[in-house]
């Protein structure tokens, strides 16, 4: 009789333990299903990073971009860094119960390039500016052009051989980004449309002036902007070597009115007697910088 009662007691205890274990397992699974997890991925375009939130069970997010400047509560933020190098980015995820998950990843922000062009005949400040156009044949006087339009001026760097003296130029400038408006030059038939012309020696305080295009049919029609040439600031020709000359100059954007999506430049170089030296660029389009 005692053995039967003991056996029943043991069986009951085993059932209770099994029920307790089942109950405990269900609660644990439920807690695990609602707890937040933290994760993210990222892509970048230069110094601008796009963060994609891969977290689960979160209702609130806190991003620390790792540069001591900004945090964000957005789910998928976009952030532009003003510093370079390896940076630790952290994401904290919180659910409705106040439970948190946390993750940190290391990103690499690219080198910050600061371009500050000074027209002084010293050309190292052009080192980080990409070449806009080149003379691929090796003929002509002008071999290379760089254009930089950050800030209040349109800055231009020209490099060429010893024939490049800039004693006299016709410089055509497309300011509205449209190759079908303005002066349609036959030397650059697939992409000209100049709104402005600078004519004169490419030196500071020369006798040259800017002209604004006036012919609605794209022909040779210009209105002189008297005294405007003083707005062009030039380094004058600088000898870089026994075979190479260079020059830099700037034009205030205010001289060119409202700029469109790009600015295009083409140059006819002449000598002091108005004889043709060369046209640049060689191709059918102006040298163009997207703004």
CSV table of C-alpha atoms in Angstrom, one decimal:
chain,number,residue,atom,x,y,z
A,1,UNK,CA,0.0,0.0,0.0
A,2,UNK,CA,2.8,2.4,0.9
A,3,UNK,CA,4.6,1.5,-2.3
A,4,UNK,CA,1.5,2.4,-4.4
A,5,UNK,CA,1.1,5.8,-2.6
A,6,UNK,CA,4.8,6.5,-3.1
A,7,UNK,CA,4.6,5.6,-6.8
A,8,UNK,CA,1.6,7.9,-7.2
A,9,UNK,CA,3.4,10.7,-5.4
A,10,UNK,CA,6.5,10.3,-7.7
A,11,UNK,CA,4.3,10.2,-10.8
A,12,UNK,CA,2.4,13.4,-9.7
A,13,UNK,CA,5.7,15.2,-9.0
A,14,UNK,CA,7.0,14.3,-12.4
A,15,UNK,CA,3.9,15.6,-14.1
A,16,UNK,CA,4.1,18.9,-12.1
A,17,UNK,CA,7.8,19.3,-13.1
A,18,UNK,CA,7.0,18.6,-16.7
A,19,UNK,CA,4.1,21.2,-16.7
A,20,UNK,CA,6.4,23.7,-15.0
A,21,UNK,CA,9.1,23.1,-17.6
A,22,UNK,CA,6.6,23.5,-20.5
A,23,UNK,CA,5.3,26.7,-19.0
A,24,UNK,CA,8.8,28.0,-18.5
A,25,UNK,CA,9.8,27.2,-22.1
A,26,UNK,CA,6.8,29.0,-23.5
A,27,UNK,CA,7.5,32.1,-21.5
A,28,UNK,CA,11.1,32.1,-22.6
A,29,UNK,CA,10.1,31.8,-26.3
A,30,UNK,CA,7.6,34.6,-25.9
A,31,UNK,CA,10.2,36.9,-24.3
A,32,UNK,CA,12.8,36.1,-27.0
A,33,UNK,CA,10.3,36.9,-29.8
A,34,UNK,CA,9.7,40.4,-28.5
A,35,UNK,CA,13.1,41.4,-27.4
A,36,UNK,CA,14.8,43.9,-29.8
A,37,UNK,CA,17.9,43.1,-31.9
A,38,UNK,CA,20.2,45.7,-33.3
A,39,UNK,CA,21.8,45.7,-36.7
A,40,UNK,CA,22.4,48.0,-39.7
A,41,UNK,CA,24.2,48.2,-43.1
A,42,UNK,CA,25.5,51.3,-44.9
A,43,UNK,CA,26.6,52.7,-48.2
A,44,UNK,CA,28.3,55.9,-49.0
A,45,UNK,CA,28.7,58.4,-51.8
A,46,UNK,CA,31.9,60.3,-50.8
A,47,UNK,CA,31.4,61.6,-47.3
A,48,UNK,CA,27.6,61.1,-47.3
A,49,UNK,CA,26.5,57.8,-45.7
A,50,UNK,CA,23.1,56.1,-46.0
A,51,UNK,CA,22.4,53.9,-43.0
A,52,UNK,CA,19.8,51.1,-43.5
A,53,UNK,CA,18.3,49.8,-40.2
A,54,UNK,CA,18.2,46.0,-40.1
A,55,UNK,CA,17.0,45.8,-36.4
A,56,UNK,CA,13.9,43.8,-35.3
A,57,UNK,CA,11.2,44.5,-32.6
A,58,UNK,CA,12.3,48.1,-32.2
A,59,UNK,CA,10.0,51.1,-31.8
A,60,UNK,CA,12.7,53.7,-31.0
A,61,UNK,CA,16.2,54.2,-32.4
A,62,UNK,CA,19.2,56.3,-31.4
A,63,UNK,CA,22.1,56.7,-33.7
A,64,UNK,CA,25.5,58.0,-32.6
A,65,UNK,CA,27.5,58.9,-35.7
A,66,UNK,CA,30.7,58.8,-33.8
A,67,UNK,CA,32.0,62.3,-34.6
A,68,UNK,CA,30.8,64.1,-31.5
A,69,UNK,CA,28.5,66.3,-33.5
A,70,UNK,CA,25.1,64.7,-34.1
A,71,UNK,CA,22.8,61.9,-33.1
A,72,UNK,CA,19.6,60.9,-34.8
A,73,UNK,CA,16.3,59.2,-33.9
A,74,UNK,CA,15.4,58.4,-37.5
A,75,UNK,CA,15.0,54.8,-38.6
A,76,UNK,CA,17.2,55.1,-41.7
A,77,UNK,CA,19.3,58.3,-41.5
A,78,UNK,CA,21.5,59.9,-44.1
A,79,UNK,CA,24.5,61.7,-42.7
A,80,UNK,CA,27.4,63.7,-44.2
A,81,UNK,CA,30.7,63.7,-42.3
A,82,UNK,CA,33.0,66.6,-42.0
A,83,UNK,CA,35.9,64.5,-40.7
A,84,UNK,CA,37.8,61.6,-42.3
A,85,UNK,CA,39.1,58.3,-41.2
A,86,UNK,CA,37.8,55.3,-39.3
A,87,UNK,CA,34.7,56.2,-37.2
A,88,UNK,CA,32.6,54.0,-34.8
A,89,UNK,CA,28.9,54.3,-35.5
A,90,UNK,CA,26.5,53.0,-32.8
A,91,UNK,CA,22.8,52.1,-32.9
A,92,UNK,CA,20.6,51.6,-29.9
A,93,UNK,CA,17.2,49.9,-30.4
A,94,UNK,CA,14.4,50.1,-27.8
A,95,UNK,CA,11.1,48.2,-27.8
A,96,UNK,CA,7.7,49.1,-26.2
A,97,UNK,CA,8.8,47.5,-22.9
A,98,UNK,CA,11.9,49.7,-22.7
A,99,UNK,CA,14.2,46.7,-23.4
A,100,UNK,CA,17.3,47.7,-25.4
A,101,UNK,CA,19.8,46.2,-27.9
A,102,UNK,CA,23.0,47.9,-29.0
A,103,UNK,CA,25.5,47.5,-31.9
A,104,UNK,CA,28.6,49.4,-33.1
A,105,UNK,CA,30.2,49.2,-36.5
A,106,UNK,CA,33.3,50.9,-37.9
A,107,UNK,CA,33.0,53.0,-41.1
A,108,UNK,CA,35.7,54.7,-43.1
A,109,UNK,CA,35.0,58.3,-44.2
A,110,UNK,CA,37.0,59.5,-47.2
A,111,UNK,CA,39.6,62.3,-47.1
A,112,UNK,CA,38.0,65.7,-46.9
A,113,UNK,CA,39.2,67.8,-49.8
A,114,UNK,CA,39.1,71.5,-49.3
A,115,UNK,CA,39.7,73.5,-52.4
A,116,UNK,CA,40.5,77.2,-52.1
A,117,UNK,CA,41.6,78.7,-55.3
A,118,UNK,CA,43.7,81.8,-55.1
A,119,UNK,CA,44.7,83.5,-58.4
A,120,UNK,CA,48.4,84.1,-57.6
A,121,UNK,CA,50.3,82.1,-60.1
A,122,UNK,CA,51.0,79.3,-57.6
A,123,UNK,CA,49.1,76.3,-58.9
A,124,UNK,CA,49.3,73.8,-56.0
A,125,UNK,CA,45.7,74.7,-55.0
A,126,UNK,CA,44.6,73.0,-58.2
A,127,UNK,CA,46.0,69.6,-57.3
A,128,UNK,CA,42.7,68.2,-56.1
A,129,UNK,CA,40.7,69.6,-59.0
A,130,UNK,CA,39.9,67.1,-61.8
A,131,UNK,CA,40.9,67.8,-65.3
A,132,UNK,CA,37.8,69.1,-67.2
A,133,UNK,CA,39.2,68.6,-70.7
A,134,UNK,CA,42.4,67.7,-72.5
A,135,UNK,CA,43.8,68.2,-76.0
A,136,UNK,CA,44.3,64.5,-76.9
A,137,UNK,CA,46.2,65.1,-80.2
A,138,UNK,CA,49.0,67.2,-78.7
A,139,UNK,CA,48.5,69.9,-81.3
A,140,UNK,CA,47.5,73.5,-80.6
A,141,UNK,CA,48.6,75.7,-77.8
A,142,UNK,CA,46.3,74.9,-74.9
A,143,UNK,CA,46.6,71.3,-73.7
A,144,UNK,CA,44.6,71.1,-70.6
A,145,UNK,CA,41.8,72.9,-68.7
A,146,UNK,CA,40.5,72.7,-65.1
A,147,UNK,CA,37.3,74.5,-64.0
A,148,UNK,CA,36.3,75.0,-60.4
A,149,UNK,CA,33.1,76.8,-59.6
A,150,UNK,CA,32.9,76.4,-55.8
A,151,UNK,CA,32.4,79.7,-54.0
A,152,UNK,CA,31.6,83.1,-55.6
A,153,UNK,CA,33.9,82.7,-58.7
A,154,UNK,CA,34.3,80.6,-61.7
A,155,UNK,CA,38.0,79.7,-61.6
A,156,UNK,CA,39.9,78.4,-64.6
A,157,UNK,CA,43.3,76.8,-65.0
A,158,UNK,CA,44.9,76.4,-68.4
A,159,UNK,CA,48.1,74.5,-69.2
A,160,UNK,CA,49.8,74.4,-72.6
A,161,UNK,CA,53.0,74.5,-74.6
A,162,UNK,CA,55.2,77.6,-75.2
A,163,UNK,CA,52.8,78.8,-77.9
A,164,UNK,CA,50.2,79.5,-75.2
A,165,UNK,CA,50.7,83.2,-74.5
A,166,UNK,CA,47.0,84.4,-74.3
A,167,UNK,CA,47.9,87.7,-75.9
A,168,UNK,CA,44.4,87.8,-77.3
A,169,UNK,CA,41.4,85.5,-76.9
A,170,UNK,CA,37.8,85.0,-77.7
A,171,UNK,CA,36.4,83.0,-74.8
A,172,UNK,CA,32.9,81.7,-75.2
A,173,UNK,CA,31.0,80.8,-72.0
A,174,UNK,CA,27.8,78.8,-71.8
A,175,UNK,CA,26.1,79.7,-68.5
A,176,UNK,CA,22.6,78.2,-68.7
A,177,UNK,CA,23.6,74.6,-69.4
A,178,UNK,CA,21.6,74.6,-72.7
A,179,UNK,CA,23.6,74.1,-75.9
A,180,UNK,CA,20.8,75.3,-78.1
A,181,UNK,CA,20.5,78.8,-76.7
A,182,UNK,CA,23.0,81.6,-77.1
A,183,UNK,CA,25.7,81.8,-79.8
A,184,UNK,CA,25.9,78.6,-81.8
A,185,UNK,CA,29.5,78.4,-82.8
A,186,UNK,CA,30.5,76.3,-85.8
A,187,UNK,CA,33.8,75.2,-84.3
A,188,UNK,CA,31.8,73.4,-81.5
A,189,UNK,CA,28.6,72.4,-83.3
A,190,UNK,CA,27.4,69.7,-80.9
A,191,UNK,CA,27.6,71.8,-77.8
A,192,UNK,CA,28.2,75.5,-77.8
A,193,UNK,CA,25.3,77.9,-77.0
A,194,UNK,CA,27.4,80.7,-75.4
A,195,UNK,CA,25.6,83.4,-73.4
A,196,UNK,CA,28.8,85.4,-72.9
A,197,UNK,CA,31.9,86.2,-74.8
A,198,UNK,CA,35.1,87.6,-73.3
A,199,UNK,CA,37.4,89.3,-75.9
A,200,UNK,CA,40.8,90.7,-75.2
A,201,UNK,CA,44.1,89.7,-73.6
A,202,UNK,CA,43.8,87.2,-70.8
A,203,UNK,CA,45.5,89.4,-68.2
A,204,UNK,CA,44.2,91.4,-65.2
A,205,UNK,CA,43.2,95.0,-66.0
A,206,UNK,CA,43.6,94.5,-69.7
A,207,UNK,CA,41.5,96.3,-72.3
A,208,UNK,CA,39.2,93.3,-72.8
A,209,UNK,CA,35.5,93.2,-72.0
A,210,UNK,CA,32.6,90.8,-71.6
A,211,UNK,CA,29.8,90.7,-74.1
A,212,UNK,CA,26.3,89.3,-73.7
A,213,UNK,CA,24.7,87.5,-76.6
A,214,UNK,CA,21.8,89.3,-78.2
A,215,UNK,CA,20.8,87.3,-81.3
A,216,UNK,CA,17.7,85.1,-80.6
A,217,UNK,CA,18.6,83.0,-83.7
A,218,UNK,CA,22.0,82.0,-82.4
A,219,UNK,CA,24.1,84.2,-84.7
A,220,UNK,CA,26.9,86.7,-84.1
A,221,UNK,CA,25.2,89.3,-82.0
A,222,UNK,CA,26.7,90.7,-78.8
A,223,UNK,CA,26.1,93.6,-76.5
A,224,UNK,CA,29.3,95.0,-75.0
A,225,UNK,CA,29.4,95.3,-71.2
A,226,UNK,CA,31.8,98.2,-71.1
A,227,UNK,CA,34.3,98.2,-68.3
A,228,UNK,CA,33.5,94.6,-67.3
A,229,UNK,CA,36.9,93.2,-68.2
A,230,UNK,CA,38.3,94.5,-64.9
A,231,UNK,CA,36.2,91.7,-63.2
A,232,UNK,CA,38.5,89.1,-64.7
A,233,UNK,CA,41.5,88.4,-62.5
A,234,UNK,CA,44.4,86.6,-64.0
A,235,UNK,CA,47.8,85.3,-62.9
A,236,UNK,CA,49.3,86.0,-66.4
A,237,UNK,CA,51.3,83.4,-68.1
A,238,UNK,CA,53.6,81.4,-65.8
A,239,UNK,CA,56.5,79.2,-67.2
A,240,UNK,CA,56.3,75.8,-65.6
A,241,UNK,CA,59.2,74.3,-67.6
A,242,UNK,CA,61.1,74.6,-70.8
A,243,UNK,CA,58.1,73.2,-72.7
A,244,UNK,CA,55.1,74.2,-70.6
A,245,UNK,CA,53.2,77.4,-69.7
A,246,UNK,CA,50.2,77.8,-67.4
A,247,UNK,CA,47.7,80.5,-66.4
A,248,UNK,CA,44.9,80.8,-64.0
A,249,UNK,CA,42.0,83.3,-63.9
A,250,UNK,CA,38.7,83.9,-62.1
A,251,UNK,CA,35.4,85.4,-63.2
A,252,UNK,CA,32.8,86.5,-60.6
A,253,UNK,CA,29.6,84.5,-60.9
A,254,UNK,CA,27.8,87.9,-60.6
A,255,UNK,CA,29.3,88.8,-64.0
A,256,UNK,CA,27.7,85.8,-65.6
A,257,UNK,CA,24.2,86.2,-64.2
A,258,UNK,CA,22.2,83.1,-63.1
A,259,UNK,CA,24.1,79.9,-63.7
A,260,UNK,CA,22.3,76.8,-64.9
A,261,UNK,CA,23.2,73.1,-64.4
A,262,UNK,CA,26.6,73.4,-65.9
A,263,UNK,CA,29.1,75.9,-67.2
A,264,UNK,CA,30.9,75.4,-70.6
A,265,UNK,CA,34.0,77.2,-71.9
A,266,UNK,CA,35.7,77.3,-75.3
A,267,UNK,CA,38.6,79.5,-76.3
A,268,UNK,CA,40.0,80.8,-79.6
A,269,UNK,CA,43.5,81.9,-78.9
A,270,UNK,CA,45.1,84.6,-81.2
A,271,UNK,CA,48.3,86.5,-81.3
A,272,UNK,CA,48.5,90.3,-80.8
A,273,UNK,CA,47.9,90.7,-84.6
A,274,UNK,CA,44.6,88.8,-84.4
A,275,UNK,CA,46.0,85.7,-86.3
A,276,UNK,CA,44.7,82.4,-85.1
A,277,UNK,CA,46.9,80.3,-82.8
A,278,UNK,CA,44.5,77.5,-81.8
A,279,UNK,CA,41.0,76.6,-80.8
A,280,UNK,CA,40.3,74.7,-77.5
A,281,UNK,CA,38.9,72.2,-77.0
A,282,UNK,CA,39.4,70.2,-80.2
A,283,UNK,CA,36.2,68.2,-79.8
A,284,UNK,CA,32.8,69.4,-81.0
A,285,UNK,CA,31.6,70.5,-77.5
A,286,UNK,CA,32.7,73.1,-75.0
A,287,UNK,CA,34.7,72.0,-72.0
A,288,UNK,CA,31.9,71.6,-69.5
A,289,UNK,CA,31.7,71.4,-65.7
A,290,UNK,CA,28.5,70.1,-64.1
A,291,UNK,CA,27.4,72.4,-61.2
